PDB file of C-alpha atoms and ligand atoms in Angstrom:
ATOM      1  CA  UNK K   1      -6.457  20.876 -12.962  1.00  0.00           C
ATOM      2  CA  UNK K   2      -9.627  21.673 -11.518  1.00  0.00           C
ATOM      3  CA  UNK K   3     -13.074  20.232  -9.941  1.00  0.00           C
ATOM      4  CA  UNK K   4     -15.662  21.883  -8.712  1.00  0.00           C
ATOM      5  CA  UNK K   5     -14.481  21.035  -5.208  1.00  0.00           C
ATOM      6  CA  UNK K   6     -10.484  21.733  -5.340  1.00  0.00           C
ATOM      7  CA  UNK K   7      -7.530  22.534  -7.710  1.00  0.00           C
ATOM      8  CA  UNK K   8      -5.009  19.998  -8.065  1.00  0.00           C
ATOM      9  CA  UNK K   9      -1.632  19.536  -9.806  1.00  0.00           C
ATOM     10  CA  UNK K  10      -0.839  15.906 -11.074  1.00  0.00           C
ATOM     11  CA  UNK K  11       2.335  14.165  -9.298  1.00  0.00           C
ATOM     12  CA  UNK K  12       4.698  11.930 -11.117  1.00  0.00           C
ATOM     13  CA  UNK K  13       2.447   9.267  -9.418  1.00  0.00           C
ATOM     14  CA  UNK K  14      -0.737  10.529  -7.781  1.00  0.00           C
ATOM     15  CA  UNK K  15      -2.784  13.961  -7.098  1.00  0.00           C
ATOM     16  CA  UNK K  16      -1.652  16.752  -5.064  1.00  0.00           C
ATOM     17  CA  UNK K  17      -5.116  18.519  -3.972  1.00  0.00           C
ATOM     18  CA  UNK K  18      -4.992  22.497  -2.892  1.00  0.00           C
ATOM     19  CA  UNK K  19      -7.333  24.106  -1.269  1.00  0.00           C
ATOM     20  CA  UNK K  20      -8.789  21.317   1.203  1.00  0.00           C
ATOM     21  CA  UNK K  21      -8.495  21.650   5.368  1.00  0.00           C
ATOM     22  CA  UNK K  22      -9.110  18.361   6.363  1.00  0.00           C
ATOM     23  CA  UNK K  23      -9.747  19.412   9.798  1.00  0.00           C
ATOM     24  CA  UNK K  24     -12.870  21.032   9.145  1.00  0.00           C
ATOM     25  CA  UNK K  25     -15.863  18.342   8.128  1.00  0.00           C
ATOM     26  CA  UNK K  26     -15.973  17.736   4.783  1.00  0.00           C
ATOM     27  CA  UNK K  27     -19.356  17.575   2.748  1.00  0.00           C
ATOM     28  CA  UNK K  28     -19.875  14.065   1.229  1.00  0.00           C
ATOM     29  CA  UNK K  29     -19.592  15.648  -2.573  1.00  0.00           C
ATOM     30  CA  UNK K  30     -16.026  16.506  -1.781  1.00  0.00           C
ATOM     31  CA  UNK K  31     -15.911  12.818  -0.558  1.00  0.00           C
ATOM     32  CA  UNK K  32     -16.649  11.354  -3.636  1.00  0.00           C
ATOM     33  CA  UNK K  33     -14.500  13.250  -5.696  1.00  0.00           C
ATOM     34  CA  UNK K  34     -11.708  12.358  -3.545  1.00  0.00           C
ATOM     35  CA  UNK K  35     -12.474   8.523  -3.327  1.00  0.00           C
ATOM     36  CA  UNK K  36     -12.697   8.799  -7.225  1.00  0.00           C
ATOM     37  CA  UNK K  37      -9.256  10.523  -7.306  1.00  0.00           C
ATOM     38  CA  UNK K  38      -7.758   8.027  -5.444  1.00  0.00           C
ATOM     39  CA  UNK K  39      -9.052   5.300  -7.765  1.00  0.00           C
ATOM     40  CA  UNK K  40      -7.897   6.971 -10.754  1.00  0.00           C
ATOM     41  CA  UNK K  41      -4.832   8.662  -9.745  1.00  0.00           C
ATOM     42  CA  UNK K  42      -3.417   5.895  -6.975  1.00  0.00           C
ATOM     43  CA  UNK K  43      -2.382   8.589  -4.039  1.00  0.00           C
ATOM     44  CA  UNK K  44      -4.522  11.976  -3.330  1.00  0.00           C
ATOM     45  CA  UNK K  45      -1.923  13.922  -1.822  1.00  0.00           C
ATOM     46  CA  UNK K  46      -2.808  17.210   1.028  1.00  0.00           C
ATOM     47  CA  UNK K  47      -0.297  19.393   2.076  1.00  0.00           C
ATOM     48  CA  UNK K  48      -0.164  22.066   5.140  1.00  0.00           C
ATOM     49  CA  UNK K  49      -2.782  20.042   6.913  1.00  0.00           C
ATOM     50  CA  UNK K  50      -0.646  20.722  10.357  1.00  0.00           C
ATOM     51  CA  UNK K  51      -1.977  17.997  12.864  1.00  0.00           C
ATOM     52  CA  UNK K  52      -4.661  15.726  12.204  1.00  0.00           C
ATOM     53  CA  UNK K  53      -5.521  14.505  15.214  1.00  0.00           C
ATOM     54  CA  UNK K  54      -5.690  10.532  15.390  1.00  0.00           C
ATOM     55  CA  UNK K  55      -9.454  10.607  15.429  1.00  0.00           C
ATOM     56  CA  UNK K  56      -9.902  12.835  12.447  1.00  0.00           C
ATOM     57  CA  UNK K  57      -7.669  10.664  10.719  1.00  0.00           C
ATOM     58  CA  UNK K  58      -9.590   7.884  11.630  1.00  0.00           C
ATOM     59  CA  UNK K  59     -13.014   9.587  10.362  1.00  0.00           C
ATOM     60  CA  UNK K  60     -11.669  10.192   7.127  1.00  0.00           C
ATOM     61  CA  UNK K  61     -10.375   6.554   6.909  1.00  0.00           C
ATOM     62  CA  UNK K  62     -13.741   5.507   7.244  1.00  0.00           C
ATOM     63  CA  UNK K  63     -14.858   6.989   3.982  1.00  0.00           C
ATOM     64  CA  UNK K  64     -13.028   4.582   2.642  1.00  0.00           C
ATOM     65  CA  UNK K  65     -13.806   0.946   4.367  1.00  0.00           C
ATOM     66  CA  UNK K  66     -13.742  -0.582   7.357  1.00  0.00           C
ATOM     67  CA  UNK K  67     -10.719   0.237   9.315  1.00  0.00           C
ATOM     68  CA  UNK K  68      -8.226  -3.070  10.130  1.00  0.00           C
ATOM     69  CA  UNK K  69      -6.761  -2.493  13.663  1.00  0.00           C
ATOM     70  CA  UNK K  70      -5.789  -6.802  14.023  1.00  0.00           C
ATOM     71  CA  UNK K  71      -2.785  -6.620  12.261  1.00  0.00           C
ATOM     72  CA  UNK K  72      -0.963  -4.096  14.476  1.00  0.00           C
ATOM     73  CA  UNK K  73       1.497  -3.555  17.399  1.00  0.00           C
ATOM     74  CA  UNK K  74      -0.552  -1.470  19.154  1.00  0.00           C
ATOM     75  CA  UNK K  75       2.641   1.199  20.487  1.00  0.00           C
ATOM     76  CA  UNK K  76       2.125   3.251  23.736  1.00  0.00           C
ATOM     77  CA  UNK K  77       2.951   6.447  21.471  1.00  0.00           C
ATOM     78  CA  UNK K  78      -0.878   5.384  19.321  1.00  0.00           C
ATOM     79  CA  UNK K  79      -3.457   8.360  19.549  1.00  0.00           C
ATOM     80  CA  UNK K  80      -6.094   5.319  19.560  1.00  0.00           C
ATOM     81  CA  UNK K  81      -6.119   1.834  18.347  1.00  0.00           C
ATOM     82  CA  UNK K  82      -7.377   1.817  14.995  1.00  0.00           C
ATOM     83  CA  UNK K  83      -3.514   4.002  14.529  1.00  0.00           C
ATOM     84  CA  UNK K  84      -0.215   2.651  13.705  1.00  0.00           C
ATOM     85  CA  UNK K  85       2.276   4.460  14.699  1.00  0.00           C
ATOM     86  CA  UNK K  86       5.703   4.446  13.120  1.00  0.00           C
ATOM     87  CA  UNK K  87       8.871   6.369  13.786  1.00  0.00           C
ATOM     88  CA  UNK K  88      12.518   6.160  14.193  1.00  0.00           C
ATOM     89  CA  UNK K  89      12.292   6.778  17.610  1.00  0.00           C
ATOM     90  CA  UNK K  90      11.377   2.863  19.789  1.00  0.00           C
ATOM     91  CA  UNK K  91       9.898   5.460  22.671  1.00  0.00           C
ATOM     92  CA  UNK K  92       8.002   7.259  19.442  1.00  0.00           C
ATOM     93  CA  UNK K  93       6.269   4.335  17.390  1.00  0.00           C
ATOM     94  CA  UNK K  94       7.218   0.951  15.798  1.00  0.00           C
ATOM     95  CA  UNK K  95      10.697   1.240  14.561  1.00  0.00           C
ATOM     96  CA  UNK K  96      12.088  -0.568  11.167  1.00  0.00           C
ATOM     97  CA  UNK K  97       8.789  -0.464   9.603  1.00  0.00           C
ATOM     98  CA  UNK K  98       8.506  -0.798   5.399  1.00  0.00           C
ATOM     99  CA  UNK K  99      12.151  -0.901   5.247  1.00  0.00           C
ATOM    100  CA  UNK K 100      11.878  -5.249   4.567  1.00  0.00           C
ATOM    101  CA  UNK K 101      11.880  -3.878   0.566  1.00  0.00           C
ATOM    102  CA  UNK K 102       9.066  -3.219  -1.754  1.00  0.00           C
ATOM    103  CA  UNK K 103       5.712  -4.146  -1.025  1.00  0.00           C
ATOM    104  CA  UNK K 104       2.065  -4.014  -0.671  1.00  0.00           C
ATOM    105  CA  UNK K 105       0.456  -3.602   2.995  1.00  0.00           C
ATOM    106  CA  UNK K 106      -1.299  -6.146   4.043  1.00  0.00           C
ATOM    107  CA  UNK K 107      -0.265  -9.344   1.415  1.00  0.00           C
ATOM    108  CA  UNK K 108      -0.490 -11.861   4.759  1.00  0.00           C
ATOM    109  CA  UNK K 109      -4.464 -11.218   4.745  1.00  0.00           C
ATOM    110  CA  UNK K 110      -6.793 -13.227   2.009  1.00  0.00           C
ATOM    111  CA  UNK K 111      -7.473  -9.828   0.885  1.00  0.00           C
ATOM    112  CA  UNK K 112      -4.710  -7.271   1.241  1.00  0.00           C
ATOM    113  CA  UNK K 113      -5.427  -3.780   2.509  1.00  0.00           C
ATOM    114  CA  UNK K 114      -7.596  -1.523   0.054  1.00  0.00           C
ATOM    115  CA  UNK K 115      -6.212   1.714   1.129  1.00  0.00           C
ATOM    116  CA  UNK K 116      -3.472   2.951   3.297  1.00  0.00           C
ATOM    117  CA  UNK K 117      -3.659   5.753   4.362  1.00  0.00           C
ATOM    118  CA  UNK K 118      -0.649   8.312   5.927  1.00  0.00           C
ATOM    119  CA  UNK K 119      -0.017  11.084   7.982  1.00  0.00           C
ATOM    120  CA  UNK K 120       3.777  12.202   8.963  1.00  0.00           C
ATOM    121  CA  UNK K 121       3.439  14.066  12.507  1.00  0.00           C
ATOM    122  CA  UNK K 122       7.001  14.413  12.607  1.00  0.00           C
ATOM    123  CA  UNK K 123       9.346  15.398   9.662  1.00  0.00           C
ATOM    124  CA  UNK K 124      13.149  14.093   9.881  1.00  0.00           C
ATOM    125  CA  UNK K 125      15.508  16.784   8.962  1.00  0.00           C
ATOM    126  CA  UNK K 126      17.589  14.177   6.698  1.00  0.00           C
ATOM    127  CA  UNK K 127      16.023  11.281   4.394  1.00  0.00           C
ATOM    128  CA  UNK K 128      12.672   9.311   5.713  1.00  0.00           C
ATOM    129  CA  UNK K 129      11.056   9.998   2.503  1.00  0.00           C
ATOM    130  CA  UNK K 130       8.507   7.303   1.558  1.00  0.00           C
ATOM    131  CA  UNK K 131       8.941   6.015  -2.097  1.00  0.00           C
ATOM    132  CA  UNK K 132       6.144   4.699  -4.279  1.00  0.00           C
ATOM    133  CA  UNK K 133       5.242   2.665  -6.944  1.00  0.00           C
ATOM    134  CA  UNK K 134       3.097   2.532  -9.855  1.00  0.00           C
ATOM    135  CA  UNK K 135       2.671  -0.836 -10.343  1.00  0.00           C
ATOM    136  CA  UNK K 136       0.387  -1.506 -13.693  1.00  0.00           C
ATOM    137  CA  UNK K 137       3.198   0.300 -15.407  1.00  0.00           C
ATOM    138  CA  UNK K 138       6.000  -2.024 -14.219  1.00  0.00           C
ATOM    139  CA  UNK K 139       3.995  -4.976 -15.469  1.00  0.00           C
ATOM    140  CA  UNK K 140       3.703  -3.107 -18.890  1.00  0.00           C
ATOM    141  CA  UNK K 141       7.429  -3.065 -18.885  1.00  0.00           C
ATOM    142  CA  UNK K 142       8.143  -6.034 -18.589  1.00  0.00           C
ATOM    143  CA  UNK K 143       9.280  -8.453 -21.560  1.00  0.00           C
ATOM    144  CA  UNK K 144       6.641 -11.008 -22.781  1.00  0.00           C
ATOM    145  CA  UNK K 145       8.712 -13.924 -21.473  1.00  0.00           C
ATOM    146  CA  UNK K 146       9.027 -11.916 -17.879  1.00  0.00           C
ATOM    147  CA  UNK K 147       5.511 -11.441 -18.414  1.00  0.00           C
ATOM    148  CA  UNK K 148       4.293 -15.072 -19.082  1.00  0.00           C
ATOM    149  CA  UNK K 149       6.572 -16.525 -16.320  1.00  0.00           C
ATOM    150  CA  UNK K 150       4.871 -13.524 -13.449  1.00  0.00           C
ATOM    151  CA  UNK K 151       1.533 -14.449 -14.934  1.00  0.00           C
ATOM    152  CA  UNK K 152       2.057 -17.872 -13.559  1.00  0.00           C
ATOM    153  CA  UNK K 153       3.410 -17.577 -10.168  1.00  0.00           C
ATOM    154  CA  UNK K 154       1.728 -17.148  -7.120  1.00  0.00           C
ATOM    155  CA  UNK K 155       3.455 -15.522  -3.798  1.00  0.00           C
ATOM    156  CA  UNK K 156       3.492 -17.400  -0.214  1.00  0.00           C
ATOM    157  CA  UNK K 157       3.137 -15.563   2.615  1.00  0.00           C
ATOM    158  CA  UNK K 158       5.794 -15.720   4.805  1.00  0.00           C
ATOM    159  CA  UNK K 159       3.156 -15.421   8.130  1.00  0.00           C
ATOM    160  CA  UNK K 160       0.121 -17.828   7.854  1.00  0.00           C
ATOM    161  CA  UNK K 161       1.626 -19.916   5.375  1.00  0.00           C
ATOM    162  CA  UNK K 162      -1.353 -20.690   3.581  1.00  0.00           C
ATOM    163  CA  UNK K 163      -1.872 -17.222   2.161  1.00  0.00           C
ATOM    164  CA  UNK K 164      -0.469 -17.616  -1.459  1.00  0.00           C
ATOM    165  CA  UNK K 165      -1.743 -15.177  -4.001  1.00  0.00           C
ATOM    166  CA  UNK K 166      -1.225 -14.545  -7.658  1.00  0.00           C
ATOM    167  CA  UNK K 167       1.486 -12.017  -8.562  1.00  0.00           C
ATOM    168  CA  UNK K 168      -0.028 -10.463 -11.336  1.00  0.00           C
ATOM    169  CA  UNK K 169      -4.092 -10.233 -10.739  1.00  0.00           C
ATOM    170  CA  UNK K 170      -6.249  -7.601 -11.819  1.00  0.00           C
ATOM    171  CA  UNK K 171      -7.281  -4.676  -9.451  1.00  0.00           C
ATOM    172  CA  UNK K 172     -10.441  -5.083  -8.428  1.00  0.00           C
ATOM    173  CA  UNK K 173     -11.619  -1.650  -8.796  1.00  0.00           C
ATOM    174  CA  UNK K 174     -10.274  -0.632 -12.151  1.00  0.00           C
ATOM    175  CA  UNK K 175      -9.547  -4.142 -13.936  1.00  0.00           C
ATOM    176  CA  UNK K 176      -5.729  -2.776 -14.538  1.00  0.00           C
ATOM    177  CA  UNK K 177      -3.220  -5.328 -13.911  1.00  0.00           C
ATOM    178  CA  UNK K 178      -1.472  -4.894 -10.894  1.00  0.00           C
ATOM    179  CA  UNK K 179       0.837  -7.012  -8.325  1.00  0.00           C
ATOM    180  CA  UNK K 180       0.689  -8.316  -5.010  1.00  0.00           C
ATOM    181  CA  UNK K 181       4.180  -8.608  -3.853  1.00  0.00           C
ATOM    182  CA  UNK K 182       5.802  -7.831  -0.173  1.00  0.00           C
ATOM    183  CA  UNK K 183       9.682  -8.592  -1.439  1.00  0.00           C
ATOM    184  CA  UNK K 184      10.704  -9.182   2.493  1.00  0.00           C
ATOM    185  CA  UNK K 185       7.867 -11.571   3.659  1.00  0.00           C
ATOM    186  CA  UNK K 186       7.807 -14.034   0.857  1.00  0.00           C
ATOM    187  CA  UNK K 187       8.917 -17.547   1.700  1.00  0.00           C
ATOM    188  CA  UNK K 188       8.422 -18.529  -1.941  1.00  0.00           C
ATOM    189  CA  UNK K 189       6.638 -18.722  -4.822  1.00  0.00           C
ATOM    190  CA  UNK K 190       4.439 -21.925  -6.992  1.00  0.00           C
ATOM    191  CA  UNK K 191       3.793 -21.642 -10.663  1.00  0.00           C
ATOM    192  CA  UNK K 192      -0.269 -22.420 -11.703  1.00  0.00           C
ATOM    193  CA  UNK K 193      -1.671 -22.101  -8.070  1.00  0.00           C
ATOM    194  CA  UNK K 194      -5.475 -23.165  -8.084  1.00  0.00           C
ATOM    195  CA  UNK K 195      -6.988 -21.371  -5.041  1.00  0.00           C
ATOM    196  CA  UNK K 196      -9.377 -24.281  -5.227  1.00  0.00           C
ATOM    197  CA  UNK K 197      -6.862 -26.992  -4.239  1.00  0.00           C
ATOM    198  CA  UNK K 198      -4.422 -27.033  -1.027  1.00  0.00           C
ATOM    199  CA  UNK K 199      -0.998 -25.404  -1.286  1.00  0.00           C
ATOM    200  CA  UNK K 200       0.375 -28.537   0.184  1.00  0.00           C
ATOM    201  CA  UNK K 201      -0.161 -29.717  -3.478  1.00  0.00           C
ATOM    202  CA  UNK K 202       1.657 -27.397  -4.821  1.00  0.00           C
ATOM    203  CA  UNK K 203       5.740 -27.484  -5.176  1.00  0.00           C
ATOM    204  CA  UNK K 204       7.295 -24.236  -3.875  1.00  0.00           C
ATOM    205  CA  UNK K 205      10.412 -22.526  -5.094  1.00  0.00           C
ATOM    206  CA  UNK K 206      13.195 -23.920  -3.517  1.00  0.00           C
ATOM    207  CA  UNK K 207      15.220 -20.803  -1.843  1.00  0.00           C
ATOM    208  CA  UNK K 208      18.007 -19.700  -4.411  1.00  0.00           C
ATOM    209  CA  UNK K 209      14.606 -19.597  -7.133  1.00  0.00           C
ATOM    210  CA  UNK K 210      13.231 -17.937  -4.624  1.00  0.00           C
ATOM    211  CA  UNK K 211      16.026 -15.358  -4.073  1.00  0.00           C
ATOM    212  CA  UNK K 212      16.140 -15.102  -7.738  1.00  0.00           C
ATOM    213  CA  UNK K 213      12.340 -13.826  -8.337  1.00  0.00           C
ATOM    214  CA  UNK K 214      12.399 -11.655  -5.526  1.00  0.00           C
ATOM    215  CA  UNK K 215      15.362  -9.576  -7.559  1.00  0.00           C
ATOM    216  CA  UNK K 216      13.878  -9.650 -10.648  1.00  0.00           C
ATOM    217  CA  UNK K 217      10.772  -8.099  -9.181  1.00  0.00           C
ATOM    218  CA  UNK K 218      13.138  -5.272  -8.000  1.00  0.00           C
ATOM    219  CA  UNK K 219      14.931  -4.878 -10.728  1.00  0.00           C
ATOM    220  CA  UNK K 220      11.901  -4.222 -13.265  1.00  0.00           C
ATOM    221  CA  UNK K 221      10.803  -1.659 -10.325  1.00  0.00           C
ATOM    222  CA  UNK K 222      13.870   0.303 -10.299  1.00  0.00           C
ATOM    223  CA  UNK K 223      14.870  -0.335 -13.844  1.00  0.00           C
ATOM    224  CA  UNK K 224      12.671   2.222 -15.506  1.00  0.00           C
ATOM    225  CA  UNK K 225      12.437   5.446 -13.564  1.00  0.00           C
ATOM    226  CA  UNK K 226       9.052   5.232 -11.962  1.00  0.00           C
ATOM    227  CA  UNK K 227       9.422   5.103  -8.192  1.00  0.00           C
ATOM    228  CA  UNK K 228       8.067   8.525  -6.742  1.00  0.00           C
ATOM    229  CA  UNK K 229       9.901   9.810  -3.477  1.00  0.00           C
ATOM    230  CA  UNK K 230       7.788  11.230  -1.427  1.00  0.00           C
ATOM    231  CA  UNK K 231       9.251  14.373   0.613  1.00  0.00           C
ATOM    232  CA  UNK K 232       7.050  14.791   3.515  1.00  0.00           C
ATOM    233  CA  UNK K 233       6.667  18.520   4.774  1.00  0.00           C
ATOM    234  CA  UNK K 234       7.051  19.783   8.783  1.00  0.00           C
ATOM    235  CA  UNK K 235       3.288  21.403   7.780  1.00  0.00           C
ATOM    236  CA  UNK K 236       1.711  18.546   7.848  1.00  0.00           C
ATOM    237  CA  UNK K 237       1.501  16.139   4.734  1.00  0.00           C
ATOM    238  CA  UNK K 238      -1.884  13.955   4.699  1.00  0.00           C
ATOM    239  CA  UNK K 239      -1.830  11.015   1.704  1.00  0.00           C
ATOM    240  CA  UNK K 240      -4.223   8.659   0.496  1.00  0.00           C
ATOM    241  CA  UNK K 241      -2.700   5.631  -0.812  1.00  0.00           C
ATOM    242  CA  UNK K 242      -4.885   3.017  -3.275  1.00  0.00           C
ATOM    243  CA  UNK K 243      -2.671   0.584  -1.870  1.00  0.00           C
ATOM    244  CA  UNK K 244      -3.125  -2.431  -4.241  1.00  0.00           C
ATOM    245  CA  UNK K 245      -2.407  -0.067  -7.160  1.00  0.00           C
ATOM    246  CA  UNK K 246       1.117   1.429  -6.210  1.00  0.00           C
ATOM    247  CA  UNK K 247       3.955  -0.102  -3.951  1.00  0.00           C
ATOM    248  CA  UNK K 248       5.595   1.497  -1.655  1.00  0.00           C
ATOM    249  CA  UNK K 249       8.934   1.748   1.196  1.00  0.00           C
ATOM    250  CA  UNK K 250      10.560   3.417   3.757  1.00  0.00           C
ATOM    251  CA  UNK K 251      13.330   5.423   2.213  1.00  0.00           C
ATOM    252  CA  UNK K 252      16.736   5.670   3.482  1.00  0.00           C
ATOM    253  CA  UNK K 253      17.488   7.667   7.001  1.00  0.00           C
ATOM    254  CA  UNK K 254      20.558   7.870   8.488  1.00  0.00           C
ATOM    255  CA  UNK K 255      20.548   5.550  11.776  1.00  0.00           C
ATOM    256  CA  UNK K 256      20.364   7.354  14.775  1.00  0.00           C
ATOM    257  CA  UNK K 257      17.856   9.867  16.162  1.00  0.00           C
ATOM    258  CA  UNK K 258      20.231  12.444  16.427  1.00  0.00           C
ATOM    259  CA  UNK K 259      21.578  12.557  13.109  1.00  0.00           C
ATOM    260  CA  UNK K 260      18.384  11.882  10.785  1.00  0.00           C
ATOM    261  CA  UNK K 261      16.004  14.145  13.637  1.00  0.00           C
ATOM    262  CA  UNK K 262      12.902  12.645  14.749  1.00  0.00           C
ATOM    263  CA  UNK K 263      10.091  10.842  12.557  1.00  0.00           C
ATOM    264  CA  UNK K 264       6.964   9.993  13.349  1.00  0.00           C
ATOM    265  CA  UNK K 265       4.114   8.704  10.779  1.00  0.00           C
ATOM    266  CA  UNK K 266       0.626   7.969  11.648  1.00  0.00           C
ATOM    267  CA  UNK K 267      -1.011   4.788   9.258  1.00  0.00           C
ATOM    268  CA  UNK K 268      -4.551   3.601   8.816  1.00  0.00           C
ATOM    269  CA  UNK K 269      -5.172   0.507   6.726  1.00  0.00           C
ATOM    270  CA  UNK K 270      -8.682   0.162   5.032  1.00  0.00           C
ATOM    271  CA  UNK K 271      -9.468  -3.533   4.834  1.00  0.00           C
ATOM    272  CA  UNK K 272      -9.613  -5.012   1.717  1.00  0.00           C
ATOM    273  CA  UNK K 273     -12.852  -7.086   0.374  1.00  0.00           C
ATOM    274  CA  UNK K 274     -11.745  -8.821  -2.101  1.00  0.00           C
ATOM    275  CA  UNK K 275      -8.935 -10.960  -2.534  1.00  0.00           C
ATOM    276  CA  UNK K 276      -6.610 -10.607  -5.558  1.00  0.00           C
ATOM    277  CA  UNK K 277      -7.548 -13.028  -8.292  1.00  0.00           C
ATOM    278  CA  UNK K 278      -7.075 -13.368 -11.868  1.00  0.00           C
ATOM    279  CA  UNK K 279     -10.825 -13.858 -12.370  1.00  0.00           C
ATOM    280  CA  UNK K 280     -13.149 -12.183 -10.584  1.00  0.00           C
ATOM    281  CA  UNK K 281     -15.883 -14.975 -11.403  1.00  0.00           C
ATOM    282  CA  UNK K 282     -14.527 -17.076  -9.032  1.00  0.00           C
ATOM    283  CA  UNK K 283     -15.246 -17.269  -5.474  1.00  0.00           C
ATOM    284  CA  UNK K 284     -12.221 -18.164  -3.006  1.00  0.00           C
ATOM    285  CA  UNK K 285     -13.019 -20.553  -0.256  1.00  0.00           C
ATOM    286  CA  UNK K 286     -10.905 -19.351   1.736  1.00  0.00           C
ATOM    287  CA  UNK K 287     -11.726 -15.435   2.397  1.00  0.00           C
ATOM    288  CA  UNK K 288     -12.136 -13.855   5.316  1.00  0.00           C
ATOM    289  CA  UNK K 289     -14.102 -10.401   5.781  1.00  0.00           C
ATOM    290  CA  UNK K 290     -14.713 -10.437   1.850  1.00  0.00           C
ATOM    291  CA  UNK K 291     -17.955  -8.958   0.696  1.00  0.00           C
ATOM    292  CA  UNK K 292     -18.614 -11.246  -2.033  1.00  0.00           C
TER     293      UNK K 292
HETATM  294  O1  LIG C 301       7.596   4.740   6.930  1.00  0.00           O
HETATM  295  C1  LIG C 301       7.269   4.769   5.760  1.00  0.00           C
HETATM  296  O2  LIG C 301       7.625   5.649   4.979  1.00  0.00           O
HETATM  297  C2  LIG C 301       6.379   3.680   5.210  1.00  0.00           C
HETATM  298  C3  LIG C 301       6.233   2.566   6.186  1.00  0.00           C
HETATM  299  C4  LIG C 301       5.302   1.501   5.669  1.00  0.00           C
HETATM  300  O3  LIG C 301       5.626   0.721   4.822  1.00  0.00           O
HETATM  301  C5  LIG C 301       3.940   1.474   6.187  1.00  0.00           C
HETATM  302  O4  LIG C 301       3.627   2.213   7.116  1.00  0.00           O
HETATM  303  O5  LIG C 301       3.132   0.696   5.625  1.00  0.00           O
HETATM  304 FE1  LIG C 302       3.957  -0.494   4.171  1.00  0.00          FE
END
């Protein structure tokens, strides 16, 4: 495939784009046609970028949103603060990061995280792959009872407990159904949630209910062949993730340093500005940093 900016081959999910050096500034035409590959395509993938430093990475975040820094152990290891670093390594980055299960970043906010957006510094010389999610076509799997029952339940947010949002909404850029799921910081669920009332009146799932929804939602993701395993490259793999279209986690690794070799990934979350709802007419209460 071709624009009139950059080649590009299409990835089981996502857009690998030739031809780019995102080190060098990048005119604001070639901007556009990335942010609209993202939308459309989910992750914009660069390869043999070698070492984008933290503030370029930062820079090209910005094309994206306003950069969410909050939300983060800021590690020694950072380049700067708007950074999160991640590795296998404690001395190296935040350690046991995305490995909770599948998920969304950010589903503890009132609006989740927009983009995230990756660069792997250092490549492991066994596993560390990062696996990803389409996650309008694992709704269009699933069986119309599935369906119905997901349409009605909202998650909980295992931090800030009053963060509950629907599990199937629509994304707010492209209308496609989508999900808002983080399988390892859910405390439960509630069928019919009404962000206009308090959660309190709600009844959540007791824990084996619980338990129960959290593997279905795994099983329709790994049921049908769609997750994506992303082999990052020693060169110097960049991606662009439209994080409330595709899920993601931290593949396997063996456990030690020594045996995997070292990993380090560099992540920027773009803050979301809207939160996920069903029906975009209506305006949560409850919102924080949302532009409408
Ligand atoms: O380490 C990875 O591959 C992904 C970690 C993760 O979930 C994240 O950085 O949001
Ligand atoms: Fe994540």
């Amino acid at each position: 495939m071709a624009t009139k900016f950059y080649t590009s081959k299409v990835l089981p999910i996502g857009l690998e784009v030739f031809g780019l050096n995102l080190n060098q500034p990048l005119e604001q035409a070639v901007i556009q046609q990335i942010k609209k590959d993202v939308t459309k395509h989910r992750l914009v993938v660069f390869r043999n970028q070698g070492k984008v430093s933290g503030s370029k990475h930062v820079e090209i975040s910005k094309y994206f949103g306003e950069i969410d820094n909050t939300t983060f152990y800021k590690h020694p290891a950072s380049p700067c603060v708007d950074i999160f670093c991640v590795s296998n390594d404690p001395e190296k980055g935040c350690t046991g990061v995305g490995m909770s299960g599948w998920h969304i970043d950010g589903t503890f906010r009132s609006c989740p995280y927009a983009y995230s957006i990756y660069h792997m510094l250092e490549v492991p010389k066994q596993g560390g792959d990062t696996m990803f999610i389409p996650l309008t076509e694992i709704i269009s799997k699933l069986s119309p009872e599935t369906r119905s029952k997901w349409e009605r339940l909202s998650m909980v947010s295992d931090r800030r407990g009053h963060i509950v949002h629907p599990l199937i909404y629509k994304h707010p850029k492209t209308g496609k159904p989508t999900l808002c799921m983080h399988l390892g910081m859910t405390t439960a669920f509630v069928y019919d949630f009404d962000r206009s009332k308090d959660i309190k009146d709600f009844e959540p799932t007791g824990p084996e209910e619980t338990a129960a929804i959290l593997k279905e939602i795994e099983t329709a993701i790994t049921d049908h062949a769609l997750v994506y395993s992303h082999k990052w490259m020693k060169e110097g793999d960049f991606i662009i993730s439209d994080n409330l279209a595709v899920g993601h986690q931290a593949g396997p690794i063996p456990p030690s340093v020594a045996d995997a070799g070292l990993r380090v990934l560099h992540r920027v979350t773009v803050m979301g500005t809207v939160p996920p709802c069903k029906d975009y007419d209506f305006i949560p209460p409850d919102c924080e940093n949302c532009s409408y």
